[in-house]
Coordinates of C-alpha atoms and ligand atoms in Angstrom, one line a residue:
M180 CA -11.2 2.7 15.7
V181 CA -8.7 0.1 13.3
M182 CA -9.6 0.8 9.7
L183 CA -8.2 -1.0 6.9
L184 CA -7.5 1.0 3.5
T185 CA -6.8 -1.7 0.6
G186 CA -5.8 -0.1 -2.1
G187 CA -5.4 3.6 0.8
A188 CA -1.4 5.0 -0.5
G189 CA -3.9 5.4 -3.9
Y190 CA -5.5 8.9 -4.8
I191 CA -8.8 8.6 -2.8
G192 CA -7.3 6.9 -0.6
S193 CA -4.4 8.3 0.8
H194 CA -7.3 11.3 1.1
T195 CA -9.6 9.4 3.3
A196 CA -7.0 8.5 5.2
L197 CA -5.9 11.7 5.7
V198 CA -9.5 12.4 7.0
L199 CA -9.5 9.9 9.5
L200 CA -5.9 10.2 11.0
E201 CA -7.6 13.9 11.6
A202 CA -10.9 12.7 12.9
G203 CA -8.5 10.6 15.1
Y204 CA -8.8 6.8 13.4
E205 CA -5.9 4.8 13.4
V206 CA -5.0 3.8 9.6
V207 CA -3.5 0.3 8.7
V208 CA -3.6 1.1 4.8
Y209 CA -2.2 -2.6 2.7
D210 CA -1.3 -1.7 -0.8
N211 CA 1.0 -3.5 -3.6
L212 CA 1.9 0.4 -5.5
S213 CA 1.4 -0.7 -8.5
N214 CA -0.2 2.7 -9.0
A215 CA 1.2 4.4 -6.2
S216 CA 3.8 5.9 -4.6
R217 CA 5.0 5.6 -0.9
E218 CA 5.9 9.5 -0.9
S219 CA 1.3 9.8 -0.7
L220 CA 1.6 8.1 3.0
R221 CA 4.5 10.6 4.1
R222 CA 3.1 13.4 3.4
V223 CA -0.5 12.1 4.8
E224 CA 2.2 11.6 7.9
R225 CA 3.7 15.2 7.5
L226 CA 0.6 16.3 7.3
T227 CA -1.7 15.3 9.9
G228 CA 0.9 14.9 12.9
R229 CA 0.3 11.3 13.0
T230 CA 1.6 8.0 11.6
L231 CA 0.0 4.7 10.1
T232 CA 0.9 2.2 9.2
F233 CA 2.1 0.6 5.8
I234 CA 2.0 -3.2 4.7
E235 CA 3.8 -3.6 1.1
A236 CA 1.1 -6.4 0.2
D237 CA -1.6 -7.8 -2.8
I238 CA -4.9 -7.7 -1.3
R239 CA -5.1 -11.2 -3.4
D240 CA -2.5 -12.8 -0.7
T241 CA -5.5 -13.7 1.4
A242 CA -3.8 -15.2 4.7
R243 CA -1.6 -12.3 4.7
L244 CA -4.1 -9.8 4.0
Q245 CA -5.7 -12.0 6.8
K246 CA -2.6 -11.3 9.1
A247 CA -2.6 -8.1 8.6
L248 CA -6.3 -7.8 9.9
T249 CA -5.9 -10.0 12.9
D250 CA -2.5 -8.7 14.0
H251 CA -3.8 -4.7 14.4
A252 CA -6.8 -5.6 15.7
V253 CA -8.9 -3.8 12.5
D254 CA -12.4 -3.1 13.4
A255 CA -13.4 -2.4 9.1
V256 CA -11.9 -1.7 5.9
I257 CA -12.5 0.7 3.2
H258 CA -11.7 -1.2 0.3
F259 CA -10.4 1.0 -2.3
A260 CA -8.0 -1.9 -4.3
G261 CA -8.3 -2.2 -8.0
L262 CA -7.1 -1.1 -11.8
K263 CA -9.1 1.9 -12.6
A264 CA -8.4 2.7 -16.1
V265 CA -11.5 2.4 -18.4
G266 CA -9.6 1.5 -22.1
E267 CA -6.6 -0.7 -20.7
S268 CA -9.3 -2.9 -19.0
T269 CA -10.3 -3.8 -22.2
E270 CA -7.1 -4.5 -23.6
K271 CA -6.7 -6.8 -20.8
P272 CA -10.1 -8.1 -19.7
L273 CA -8.8 -10.6 -17.6
A274 CA -6.5 -8.8 -15.6
Y275 CA -9.2 -6.8 -14.3
Y276 CA -11.2 -9.2 -13.3
E277 CA -8.0 -11.2 -11.3
N278 CA -7.8 -7.7 -10.2
N279 CA -11.0 -6.4 -9.1
V280 CA -13.4 -9.9 -8.8
G281 CA -10.2 -11.9 -7.4
G282 CA -9.5 -9.7 -5.2
T283 CA -12.3 -8.7 -3.4
L284 CA -12.9 -12.7 -2.9
S285 CA -9.6 -12.4 -1.6
L286 CA -10.6 -9.6 0.5
C287 CA -13.8 -11.0 1.7
E288 CA -12.5 -14.1 2.6
A289 CA -9.5 -12.8 4.7
M290 CA -12.4 -10.8 6.7
T291 CA -14.4 -14.3 7.5
A292 CA -11.7 -15.7 8.4
A293 CA -10.6 -12.8 10.5
G294 CA -14.4 -12.0 11.9
V295 CA -14.5 -7.9 10.5
H296 CA -17.6 -8.4 9.0
T297 CA -18.1 -3.6 8.4
L298 CA -16.6 -3.1 4.6
V299 CA -16.8 0.3 2.7
F300 CA -16.7 -0.9 -0.7
S301 CA -15.6 2.0 -4.0
S302 CA -18.2 1.3 -7.0
S303 CA -18.3 4.1 -9.6
A304 CA -21.8 5.7 -11.5
T305 CA -20.1 3.6 -14.3
V306 CA -22.6 0.5 -13.7
Y307 CA -25.5 2.7 -13.8
A308 CA -27.7 2.1 -17.3
A309 CA -27.4 4.7 -20.0
S310 CA -29.7 6.9 -19.7
D311 CA -31.6 10.4 -20.2
D312 CA -33.0 11.2 -17.4
M313 CA -30.6 13.2 -15.2
P314 CA -30.2 12.9 -11.8
L315 CA -29.2 9.8 -11.4
A316 CA -30.8 8.1 -7.9
E317 CA -29.3 5.2 -6.2
T318 CA -33.2 3.7 -7.4
A319 CA -32.3 4.0 -11.4
P320 CA -31.3 0.4 -13.2
T321 CA -27.9 -0.6 -13.7
G322 CA -27.1 -1.4 -16.8
R323 CA -24.4 -3.8 -18.9
P324 CA -21.3 -2.3 -18.8
T325 CA -19.3 -0.9 -21.7
N326 CA -16.2 -2.6 -20.6
P327 CA -14.6 -4.6 -17.8
Y328 CA -13.6 -2.3 -15.4
G329 CA -17.2 -0.8 -15.0
S330 CA -18.8 -4.3 -15.3
S331 CA -15.7 -5.6 -12.6
K332 CA -17.2 -3.2 -10.3
L333 CA -21.3 -4.1 -11.6
M334 CA -19.7 -7.9 -10.7
I335 CA -18.6 -6.4 -7.0
E336 CA -21.9 -4.9 -5.3
W337 CA -23.3 -8.3 -6.5
I338 CA -21.7 -10.6 -5.3
L339 CA -20.9 -8.2 -1.9
R340 CA -24.9 -8.7 -1.5
D341 CA -25.0 -12.0 -1.7
L342 CA -22.3 -12.4 0.8
Q343 CA -24.4 -9.7 3.0
A344 CA -27.5 -12.6 2.4
A345 CA -25.9 -15.6 3.8
Q346 CA -23.9 -13.8 6.0
P347 CA -26.7 -11.3 7.6
D348 CA -24.5 -9.7 10.4
W349 CA -22.2 -8.0 7.4
S350 CA -22.4 -3.8 7.8
I351 CA -21.8 -3.3 3.8
A352 CA -22.0 0.5 2.3
I353 CA -21.5 0.1 -1.7
L354 CA -20.3 3.6 -2.5
R355 CA -20.6 4.7 -6.6
Y356 CA -18.5 7.9 -6.6
F357 CA -19.3 10.3 -9.5
N358 CA -16.1 11.8 -10.9
P359 CA -13.5 12.5 -8.3
A360 CA -11.2 15.5 -9.2
G361 CA -8.7 18.1 -7.0
A362 CA -6.8 17.5 -4.0
H363 CA -6.5 18.5 -1.1
D364 CA -5.7 22.3 -0.2
S365 CA -2.2 21.5 1.0
G366 CA -1.5 20.6 -2.5
E367 CA 0.9 18.2 -1.3
I368 CA -0.9 15.2 -1.8
G369 CA -3.4 14.4 -5.2
E370 CA -3.8 12.7 -8.1
D371 CA -0.5 11.1 -9.6
P372 CA -1.5 9.3 -13.4
N373 CA 0.7 6.9 -14.2
G374 CA 1.9 8.1 -18.0
I375 CA -0.1 9.6 -20.3
P376 CA -3.5 10.6 -18.0
N377 CA -7.1 9.0 -19.1
N378 CA -9.1 11.5 -17.3
L379 CA -10.0 14.9 -17.2
L380 CA -8.7 17.2 -14.9
P381 CA -5.3 15.5 -14.7
Y382 CA -5.4 15.9 -18.7
V383 CA -6.0 19.9 -18.3
S384 CA -3.6 20.3 -15.8
Q385 CA -0.6 18.9 -17.8
V386 CA -1.5 21.0 -20.0
A387 CA -1.8 24.2 -18.4
I388 CA 2.3 23.0 -16.4
G389 CA 3.8 22.5 -20.0
R390 CA 3.3 18.5 -20.0
L391 CA 1.3 18.6 -22.7
P392 CA 0.9 19.8 -25.6
Q393 CA -3.3 20.0 -25.7
L394 CA -6.2 18.8 -23.9
S395 CA -8.7 17.3 -27.1
V396 CA -11.9 17.1 -26.3
Y397 CA -13.6 13.9 -26.9
G398 CA -16.4 15.5 -28.8
S399 CA -19.2 18.5 -29.6
D400 CA -22.3 17.3 -30.7
Y401 CA -23.6 15.9 -27.8
P402 CA -27.4 16.1 -27.3
T403 CA -25.7 19.0 -24.0
P404 CA -25.5 22.3 -23.7
D405 CA -23.0 23.4 -25.4
G406 CA -21.9 20.1 -27.1
T407 CA -19.4 18.6 -24.9
G408 CA -19.9 15.5 -22.2
V409 CA -21.2 16.7 -18.8
R410 CA -20.4 15.2 -16.0
D411 CA -20.9 15.4 -12.4
Y412 CA -17.3 16.9 -10.6
I413 CA -17.0 15.8 -7.3
H414 CA -13.7 17.1 -4.7
V415 CA -11.6 14.8 -4.1
M416 CA -12.1 15.8 -0.3
D417 CA -15.4 15.8 -0.2
L418 CA -15.3 12.6 -1.6
A419 CA -13.3 11.5 1.0
E420 CA -15.2 13.0 4.1
G421 CA -17.8 10.7 2.2
H422 CA -15.9 7.2 2.9
L423 CA -16.1 9.0 6.7
K424 CA -19.8 9.8 7.2
A425 CA -20.6 6.2 6.2
A426 CA -18.2 3.7 8.1
D427 CA -19.3 5.4 11.1
A428 CA -23.9 5.4 9.9
I429 CA -22.8 1.1 9.0
W430 CA -20.8 0.7 12.1
G431 CA -23.2 -2.6 14.2
Q432 CA -25.7 -2.2 11.4
P433 CA -26.0 -4.8 9.2
G434 CA -27.2 -4.4 6.1
V435 CA -25.8 -3.7 2.5
Y436 CA -26.5 0.3 2.0
T437 CA -26.2 2.2 -1.5
W438 CA -25.6 6.2 -1.7
N439 CA -24.4 8.2 -4.5
L440 CA -21.1 9.7 -4.2
G441 CA -22.0 13.3 -6.1
A442 CA -21.9 17.1 -5.8
G443 CA -25.3 17.0 -7.5
T444 CA -25.0 19.0 -10.6
G445 CA -23.2 18.8 -14.0
H446 CA -20.6 20.6 -15.9
S447 CA -19.3 20.9 -19.4
V448 CA -15.9 19.6 -20.6
L449 CA -15.8 23.3 -21.8
D450 CA -17.0 24.5 -18.2
A451 CA -14.4 22.9 -16.4
V452 CA -11.3 24.2 -19.0
R453 CA -12.7 27.6 -18.5
A454 CA -12.8 27.0 -14.4
F455 CA -9.8 26.0 -14.7
E456 CA -8.3 29.0 -16.7
R457 CA -9.7 31.4 -14.5
V458 CA -9.0 29.8 -11.3
S459 CA -5.1 29.3 -12.9
G460 CA -4.7 31.9 -14.9
R461 CA -3.5 29.9 -17.3
E462 CA -4.7 28.8 -21.0
V463 CA -5.6 26.2 -21.5
P464 CA -5.1 24.9 -25.7
Y465 CA -7.5 22.2 -27.3
R466 CA -9.2 20.8 -29.3
I467 CA -12.4 19.5 -30.7
V468 CA -12.1 15.7 -31.7
D469 CA -14.3 12.2 -32.2
R470 CA -16.2 11.3 -29.4
R471 CA -14.3 8.8 -27.7
P472 CA -16.0 5.2 -27.8
G473 CA -17.7 4.4 -24.7
D474 CA -18.5 7.6 -23.5
L475 CA -22.3 8.9 -22.5
A476 CA -23.8 12.4 -23.4
Q477 CA -24.0 13.4 -19.5
C478 CA -23.9 11.7 -15.9
W479 CA -24.8 13.6 -12.8
A480 CA -26.0 12.1 -9.4
N481 CA -28.8 13.4 -7.2
P482 CA -26.7 12.9 -3.6
Q483 CA -29.9 13.2 -1.5
K484 CA -30.2 10.1 -0.1
A485 CA -26.8 10.1 1.4
E486 CA -27.5 13.8 2.2
T487 CA -30.2 12.5 4.5
D488 CA -28.7 9.1 5.5
L489 CA -25.5 10.6 6.2
N490 CA -25.6 14.3 6.5
W491 CA -23.1 14.6 3.7
R492 CA -23.1 16.7 0.6
C493 CA -20.8 18.4 -1.0
R494 CA -18.7 21.7 0.9
R495 CA -16.3 22.5 -1.9
S496 CA -17.6 24.4 -5.7
L497 CA -16.0 23.4 -9.2
D498 CA -13.6 26.2 -8.7
D499 CA -12.1 25.0 -5.6
I500 CA -12.0 21.7 -7.4
M501 CA -10.0 23.4 -10.2
A502 CA -8.0 25.9 -7.5
D503 CA -7.0 22.9 -5.6
A504 CA -5.9 20.2 -8.2
W505 CA -3.8 23.3 -9.9
R506 CA -2.3 24.3 -6.9
W507 CA -1.1 20.6 -6.4
Q508 CA 0.0 20.3 -10.3
S509 CA 2.5 23.0 -9.8
Q510 CA 4.1 22.8 -6.5
N511 CA 4.3 18.8 -8.0
P512 CA 4.9 19.7 -12.0
E513 CA 5.8 14.9 -12.3
G514 CA 3.8 14.1 -8.6
Y515 CA 5.5 12.1 -6.5
G516 CA 8.0 10.3 -8.3
R517 CA 7.5 6.7 -7.5
D518 CA 9.7 6.3 -4.4
Ligands
NAD44 P1 -5.8 4.7 -7.3 O1 -5.1 3.7 -8.9 O2 -4.9 6.1 -7.2 O3 -5.6 3.8 -6.0 C1 -6.3 2.3 -6.2 C2 -5.3 1.7 -5.3 O4 -5.2 0.6 -5.7 C3 -3.6 2.3 -5.8 O5 -2.7 2.9 -4.8 C4 -2.2 0.3 -6.1 O6 -1.8 0.4 -5.4 C5 -4.0 0.0 -5.3 N1 -3.9 -1.3 -5.8 C6 -4.0 -2.0 -6.6 N2 -4.6 -3.4 -7.1 C7 -4.2 -3.6 -6.1 C8 -4.0 -5.0 -5.1 N3 -4.5 -6.4 -6.1 N4 -3.5 -5.3 -4.0 C9 -3.2 -4.1 -2.9 N5 -3.4 -3.5 -3.6 C10 -3.4 -2.7 -4.8 O7 -7.3 4.8 -7.8 P2 -8.1 5.8 -7.3 O8 -8.8 6.9 -8.5 O9 -7.9 6.1 -6.1 O10 -9.4 5.1 -7.0 C11 -9.8 4.0 -5.6 C12 -10.5 3.5 -6.2 O11 -12.4 4.3 -6.6 C13 -10.7 2.3 -6.9 O12 -11.4 1.4 -6.5 C14 -11.5 2.7 -8.0 O13 -11.7 1.5 -8.9 C15 -12.9 3.5 -7.6 N6 -13.2 4.5 -8.7 C16 -12.2 5.5 -8.8 C17 -12.8 6.5 -9.8 C18 -11.9 7.7 -10.4 O14 -12.7 8.5 -11.3 N7 -10.4 7.9 -9.8 C19 -14.0 6.7 -9.7 C20 -15.0 5.7 -9.5 C21 -14.6 4.5 -8.6
UFG45 N1 -12.5 14.3 -21.4 C1 -11.8 14.7 -22.7 N2 -10.7 15.0 -22.9 C2 -9.8 13.9 -21.8 C3 -10.2 13.2 -21.0 C4 -11.6 13.4 -20.9 O1 -12.9 15.1 -23.2 O2 -8.5 14.0 -22.5 C5 -14.5 14.1 -21.7 C6 -15.1 12.7 -21.5 O3 -15.3 12.5 -23.4 C7 -15.7 13.3 -21.1 C8 -15.5 14.0 -20.0 O4 -14.2 14.6 -19.8 O5 -17.1 13.8 -21.4 C9 -15.3 13.3 -18.5 O6 -13.9 12.4 -18.9 P1 -13.0 10.9 -17.7 O7 -12.5 10.1 -18.5 O8 -12.5 12.2 -17.2 O9 -14.5 10.8 -16.7 P2 -15.8 9.5 -16.9 O10 -17.1 10.1 -16.6 O11 -15.2 8.9 -19.3 O12 -14.7 8.4 -16.5 C10 -15.1 8.5 -14.8 C11 -13.9 7.2 -13.8 C12 -14.4 6.3 -14.6 C13 -15.5 5.9 -14.3 C14 -17.1 6.8 -14.0 C15 -18.2 6.8 -14.4 O13 -12.5 7.9 -14.8 O14 -14.0 5.1 -13.6 O15 -16.0 8.1 -14.3 O16 -18.4 6.3 -12.9 F1 -16.4 4.6 -13.9

């Protein structure tokens, strides 16, 4: 079976490429390298002992995408490509809508033209309405996201539902990720953010390695056990395995399926910092600062539906996430380098 991964050179895509290659799939990565390095895929090939096809191109180039789907006899697409920095999206809304929403329209047109009708999409827990009622099941109401990035994810969910209603032979999985973190346990591939990280785990790792002086903890007055924000951290390898299970489950089963991919447990910022310090043996200096605008107090998943439908659940712990994030960071203090 041939899988095309848009954005497959990025953080989650590269780990998913590895899992797919190990499971015997043929993998075509289609990525414009706007937020990734070709080196991630070289390492995936080295770790698996298999080769993949890499196409450096943009998903908004519909003709190029259609050619890739046809030339490689692609069976299914996993759609990771997009811009993901929440703060940047409020400064550049048009770029986010153009890339994420426009890019997805282009992908759907190319897939229609090439006769490929199986799609797995990277959505986010950010589509849920803010709620005090945790954990979040897929039936929880969606909200009005507080930033264009989140809105783009919700818009794409609507577009995919409308597409499937109009063309009922499509099989579409919408995967709502909670907080992906960690790295492959070899320490060879991991998260390599451009510039100063926005997300907690890469920030903590860069403080531990000495690239950044200290962590700012955004608020300690939330209504949570220790006052800091609570999130559901999911190991990126568990997440990658979820994609394989979802793609298998929807193959030949037309419909739209929505699954939460989360661990089902909430951890506070200070829990995460302490776990990181414990497994790395490094101190992570931090100071408490004001809340970050748009942040929720708490967010964690009810992952029961994925367990029932896909026979999938997270197998790796918070300590595994921290140990693997630290192995990646300490073996690659400067990330991949951008080549
Ligand atoms: P990433 O930035 O590492 O990967 C995205 C990849 O898409 C990059 O390799 C980038 O070069 C590529 N890309 C971007 N625009 C493109 C375009 N127009 N054409 C071709 N390639 C393009 O991000 P990630 O963390 O691996 O996230 C993957 C997906 O999962 C994204 O859609 C993201 O929104 C979603 N997601 C991520 C998180 C998270 O916390 N990491 C949470 C929820 C959802
Ligand atoms: N945090 C800090 N300091 C930092 C960074 C984060 O205290 O330097 C805190 C945040 O306030 C939050 C927690 O750590 O309480 C996690 O923050 P992240 O930025 O790592 O993750 P978010 O939950 O804010 O956002 C993530 C993804 C988004 C996605 C969202 C919901 O980055 O793409 O989950 O799925 F939309």
